[in-house]
Coordinates of C-alpha atoms in Angstrom, one line a residue:
M1 CA 32.6 105.8 47.1
N2 CA 36.3 106.3 47.9
K3 CA 39.2 103.9 47.6
S4 CA 39.3 103.2 51.2
S5 CA 35.8 101.8 51.2
M6 CA 35.8 100.0 47.8
L7 CA 38.8 99.5 45.6
A8 CA 36.9 98.3 42.6
V9 CA 33.6 96.7 41.5
L10 CA 34.7 94.0 39.1
F11 CA 33.2 92.8 35.9
A12 CA 30.9 95.9 35.9
L13 CA 28.1 93.7 37.3
G14 CA 25.2 95.9 38.5
G15 CA 27.0 98.9 37.2
M16 CA 30.5 100.1 37.9
L17 CA 31.1 101.9 41.1
G18 CA 27.4 102.6 41.6
A19 CA 26.8 104.0 38.1
E20 CA 23.6 102.0 37.4
D21 CA 23.3 103.1 33.8
T22 CA 26.9 102.1 32.9
P23 CA 26.8 99.2 30.5
P24 CA 28.8 96.0 31.4
Q25 CA 32.4 96.4 30.2
I26 CA 32.9 92.8 29.1
E27 CA 36.1 93.8 27.2
N28 CA 37.9 94.2 30.5
F29 CA 38.2 90.5 31.1
K30 CA 39.7 87.5 29.5
G31 CA 37.4 84.5 28.8
R32 CA 34.0 83.8 27.3
Y33 CA 30.9 85.1 29.0
A34 CA 27.9 87.2 28.1
P35 CA 25.6 89.6 29.8
V36 CA 22.1 88.4 30.8
T37 CA 19.1 89.6 32.8
I38 CA 17.8 87.3 35.4
D39 CA 14.7 88.3 37.4
G40 CA 15.3 91.9 36.4
S41 CA 18.9 91.9 37.6
R42 CA 21.9 92.2 35.4
A43 CA 24.3 89.3 35.6
F44 CA 26.7 87.3 33.4
E45 CA 26.4 83.8 31.9
S46 CA 29.3 81.4 31.2
Q47 CA 29.9 77.7 30.9
T48 CA 32.1 75.0 32.3
P49 CA 35.0 74.6 32.0
M50 CA 36.0 78.3 31.8
T51 CA 38.5 80.7 33.3
L52 CA 37.8 84.4 33.6
T53 CA 40.6 86.8 34.5
A54 CA 40.5 90.5 35.0
K55 CA 42.7 92.3 32.5
E56 CA 43.5 95.3 34.7
P57 CA 45.2 94.4 38.1
I58 CA 44.3 96.2 41.3
E59 CA 46.9 97.6 43.7
V60 CA 46.8 96.2 47.2
D61 CA 48.6 96.6 50.5
P62 CA 49.2 93.2 52.2
A63 CA 49.2 94.9 55.6
K64 CA 45.5 95.7 55.1
T65 CA 42.5 93.4 55.1
Y66 CA 40.5 92.7 52.0
Q67 CA 37.4 90.8 51.2
L68 CA 36.7 89.1 47.8
K69 CA 33.0 88.5 47.3
G70 CA 30.6 87.6 44.6
E71 CA 27.3 85.8 43.8
F72 CA 27.2 82.6 41.8
K73 CA 24.8 79.9 40.7
A74 CA 24.6 77.0 38.3
A75 CA 21.8 76.2 35.9
S76 CA 21.4 72.8 37.6
P77 CA 22.8 71.7 41.0
G78 CA 25.8 69.5 41.1
S79 CA 26.9 70.4 37.5
S80 CA 29.6 72.9 38.3
F81 CA 32.3 73.8 40.8
L82 CA 33.8 77.2 41.6
Y83 CA 37.3 78.5 42.2
F84 CA 37.3 82.3 43.0
G85 CA 40.4 84.1 44.0
L86 CA 43.3 86.4 43.1
I87 CA 46.3 86.1 40.9
P88 CA 49.2 88.0 42.6
Y89 CA 51.9 90.1 40.8
D90 CA 55.0 91.9 42.0
A91 CA 55.7 95.6 41.2
D92 CA 57.1 94.7 37.8
M93 CA 53.9 92.8 36.9
R94 CA 55.6 89.4 37.2
E95 CA 53.1 86.8 38.2
I96 CA 54.0 85.2 41.6
K97 CA 53.3 81.5 41.0
A98 CA 53.1 78.9 43.7
Q99 CA 56.6 77.6 42.8
N100 CA 58.1 81.0 43.4
I101 CA 57.2 80.9 47.1
N102 CA 56.4 77.3 48.1
V103 CA 59.5 76.4 50.0
L104 CA 60.2 72.7 50.9
P105 CA 61.7 72.8 54.4
G106 CA 65.1 71.1 54.9
T107 CA 66.2 71.4 51.3
L108 CA 68.5 74.4 51.4
T109 CA 72.0 73.5 50.2
E110 CA 74.7 74.7 47.8
L111 CA 76.0 73.9 44.4
S112 CA 79.1 71.6 44.9
E113 CA 80.3 72.5 41.4
A114 CA 79.9 75.5 39.1
A115 CA 76.9 75.2 36.7
A116 CA 77.3 76.6 33.2
Q117 CA 74.7 78.6 31.3
G118 CA 72.6 76.1 29.3
A119 CA 73.4 73.2 31.6
R120 CA 70.7 70.7 32.4
T121 CA 72.5 68.9 35.2
I122 CA 73.7 70.4 38.5
R123 CA 75.4 68.8 41.5
I124 CA 74.5 69.9 45.1
R125 CA 76.1 69.1 48.4
N126 CA 73.1 67.5 50.1
A127 CA 70.0 66.1 48.4
A128 CA 68.8 64.0 51.3
N129 CA 65.5 65.8 51.5
W130 CA 65.1 66.4 47.8
K131 CA 62.4 64.5 45.9
C132 CA 61.2 64.3 42.4
V133 CA 57.7 64.1 40.9
P134 CA 57.6 65.4 37.3
A135 CA 56.3 68.9 36.9
R136 CA 55.8 69.5 40.6
F137 CA 59.2 70.3 42.0
Y138 CA 61.7 73.1 41.2
A139 CA 65.2 74.1 41.9
A140 CA 65.3 77.7 43.2
F141 CA 68.7 79.4 42.7
G142 CA 70.0 82.2 44.8
A143 CA 68.1 81.0 47.8
D144 CA 68.4 82.7 51.2
K145 CA 68.3 81.0 54.6
A146 CA 66.1 83.8 55.9
H147 CA 63.8 83.5 52.8
R148 CA 64.6 87.1 51.7
D149 CA 64.8 85.8 48.1
L150 CA 61.0 85.2 48.0
P151 CA 59.4 85.4 45.6
N152 CA 62.2 83.6 43.8
F153 CA 61.8 83.8 40.1
N154 CA 65.0 81.8 39.4
V155 CA 63.3 78.5 39.5
I156 CA 63.8 75.6 37.0
P157 CA 61.6 72.4 37.0
I158 CA 63.3 69.2 38.1
K159 CA 63.3 66.1 35.9
T160 CA 65.2 63.6 38.1
V161 CA 67.1 63.3 41.4
N162 CA 69.9 60.8 41.4
G163 CA 71.9 61.1 44.6
N164 CA 73.3 64.6 44.7
E165 CA 73.0 65.0 40.9
I166 CA 69.9 66.9 39.8
T167 CA 68.7 66.8 36.2
L168 CA 66.6 69.8 35.2
S169 CA 63.7 69.9 32.7
A170 CA 65.0 73.1 31.1
P171 CA 68.5 74.6 30.5
L172 CA 69.9 77.1 33.0
P173 CA 69.4 80.7 31.7
E174 CA 72.6 81.8 33.4
A175 CA 75.7 80.4 35.0
Y176 CA 76.0 79.9 38.7
P177 CA 79.3 79.4 40.6
A178 CA 80.0 76.7 43.1
G179 CA 78.6 77.6 46.5
T180 CA 75.4 79.2 45.1
C181 CA 72.6 78.4 47.5
V182 CA 69.8 76.4 46.0
R183 CA 66.6 75.1 47.5
M184 CA 63.7 72.9 46.4
H185 CA 60.3 74.5 45.8
R186 CA 56.9 72.9 45.0
A187 CA 54.2 73.8 42.5
G188 CA 50.7 74.4 43.7
S189 CA 47.5 76.4 43.1
S190 CA 47.3 78.7 40.1
A191 CA 45.9 81.5 42.3
I192 CA 45.1 82.5 45.9
Y193 CA 41.6 81.0 46.1
S194 CA 40.5 83.0 49.1
A195 CA 36.7 83.1 48.3
A196 CA 36.1 79.6 46.9
A197 CA 38.3 76.6 46.2
N198 CA 36.4 73.7 44.4
R199 CA 33.0 74.7 45.9
A200 CA 29.9 73.1 44.4
L201 CA 27.5 75.6 42.9
P202 CA 23.8 75.4 43.9
A203 CA 21.0 76.3 41.5
E204 CA 20.1 79.5 43.6
W205 CA 22.1 82.6 44.0
T206 CA 24.8 82.0 46.6
T207 CA 27.4 84.5 48.0
F208 CA 31.0 83.3 48.2
S209 CA 33.5 85.4 50.0
G210 CA 36.8 85.3 51.8
K211 CA 39.1 87.6 53.6
I212 CA 42.8 88.0 52.9
K213 CA 45.5 89.8 54.9
G214 CA 49.2 89.7 55.5
S215 CA 52.0 88.0 53.5
G216 CA 53.7 84.7 53.9
F217 CA 54.5 81.2 52.9
H218 CA 53.5 77.9 54.6
P219 CA 56.4 76.7 56.7
K220 CA 55.7 73.0 55.8
G221 CA 55.5 73.6 52.1
G222 CA 51.7 74.0 51.9
E223 CA 49.7 77.0 50.8
Y224 CA 47.7 79.8 52.5
Y225 CA 44.4 81.1 50.9
D226 CA 43.9 83.8 53.5
R227 CA 47.1 85.8 52.9
F228 CA 49.0 87.3 50.0
R229 CA 52.1 85.6 48.5
P230 CA 55.4 87.3 49.4
G231 CA 56.1 90.2 47.1
T232 CA 52.5 90.9 46.1
V233 CA 51.8 94.4 45.1
L234 CA 49.0 93.9 42.5
V235 CA 46.2 91.3 42.1
A236 CA 43.9 90.3 39.3
P237 CA 40.6 88.6 40.4
V238 CA 40.1 85.2 38.7
I239 CA 37.2 82.8 38.4
Y240 CA 37.5 79.2 37.3
F241 CA 34.4 77.1 36.7
R242 CA 35.0 73.4 36.7
K243 CA 32.5 70.9 35.3
A244 CA 31.4 68.1 37.5
G245 CA 31.1 65.4 34.9
K246 CA 31.5 65.1 31.1
E247 CA 28.8 67.5 30.2
T248 CA 29.2 71.3 29.9
G249 CA 27.1 73.3 32.3
K250 CA 25.8 76.8 32.4
V251 CA 26.9 79.1 35.2
F252 CA 25.9 82.6 36.3
F253 CA 27.6 85.3 38.4
R254 CA 27.2 88.9 39.5
N255 CA 28.2 91.6 42.0
L256 CA 31.9 90.7 42.3
T257 CA 33.8 93.0 44.6
L258 CA 37.2 93.4 46.2
T259 CA 36.8 95.6 49.3
E260 CA 39.3 97.0 51.7
L261 CA 37.9 96.4 55.2
K262 CA 38.4 98.7 58.1

């Protein structure tokens, strides 16, 4: 099995890369889960709520098409929901979060005054389209009209918007001169949930999959689950099991793959 046909078989379910006698390598992933045998088939058991993230990222080429796929079920129907996707990273292993690429249209402007290192207040020339909901919006410094700054890691959460005066929730890590371009960004999903986003888990084995290709950001400030975030070079598959009510539920999964499609 070469790289062009299969990049990786994740979580070592059913053996790694076809080696049936290879034991599950649970130590390769973050989160609590345990190997189990169900109907003679090797799988894993976890519970809700739980996040499982692959420790070793996989290199990808956004120009190619990939399919993320896996089998899941819950101990009882209606007890659990599934998020299954990819956490993107740049070449320096910096996680590309939603706020690094979620541009709010019509918010590009400039600093009207220099901003000192450590400052928590900045003044901009035009805040007409700026808004403020705590923990959801960010000021992105060094913004570019053609979006060549994306992913932008110079983002600071916004606390309040009062006219053209913006109060930040954290001090500026560096100084910025007057005229520096700044834009508003929005927080969003913790990962690219290309295979499942808040899908109810049935009590029988069910395959969840999704294709992903290309790179881009939503022009209206939304999110894409079928393409990589700008700057993506590496990805780490991630699973989040959400409980449906107050009670913790058992969940099972197996045969998780990330495949490059021809």
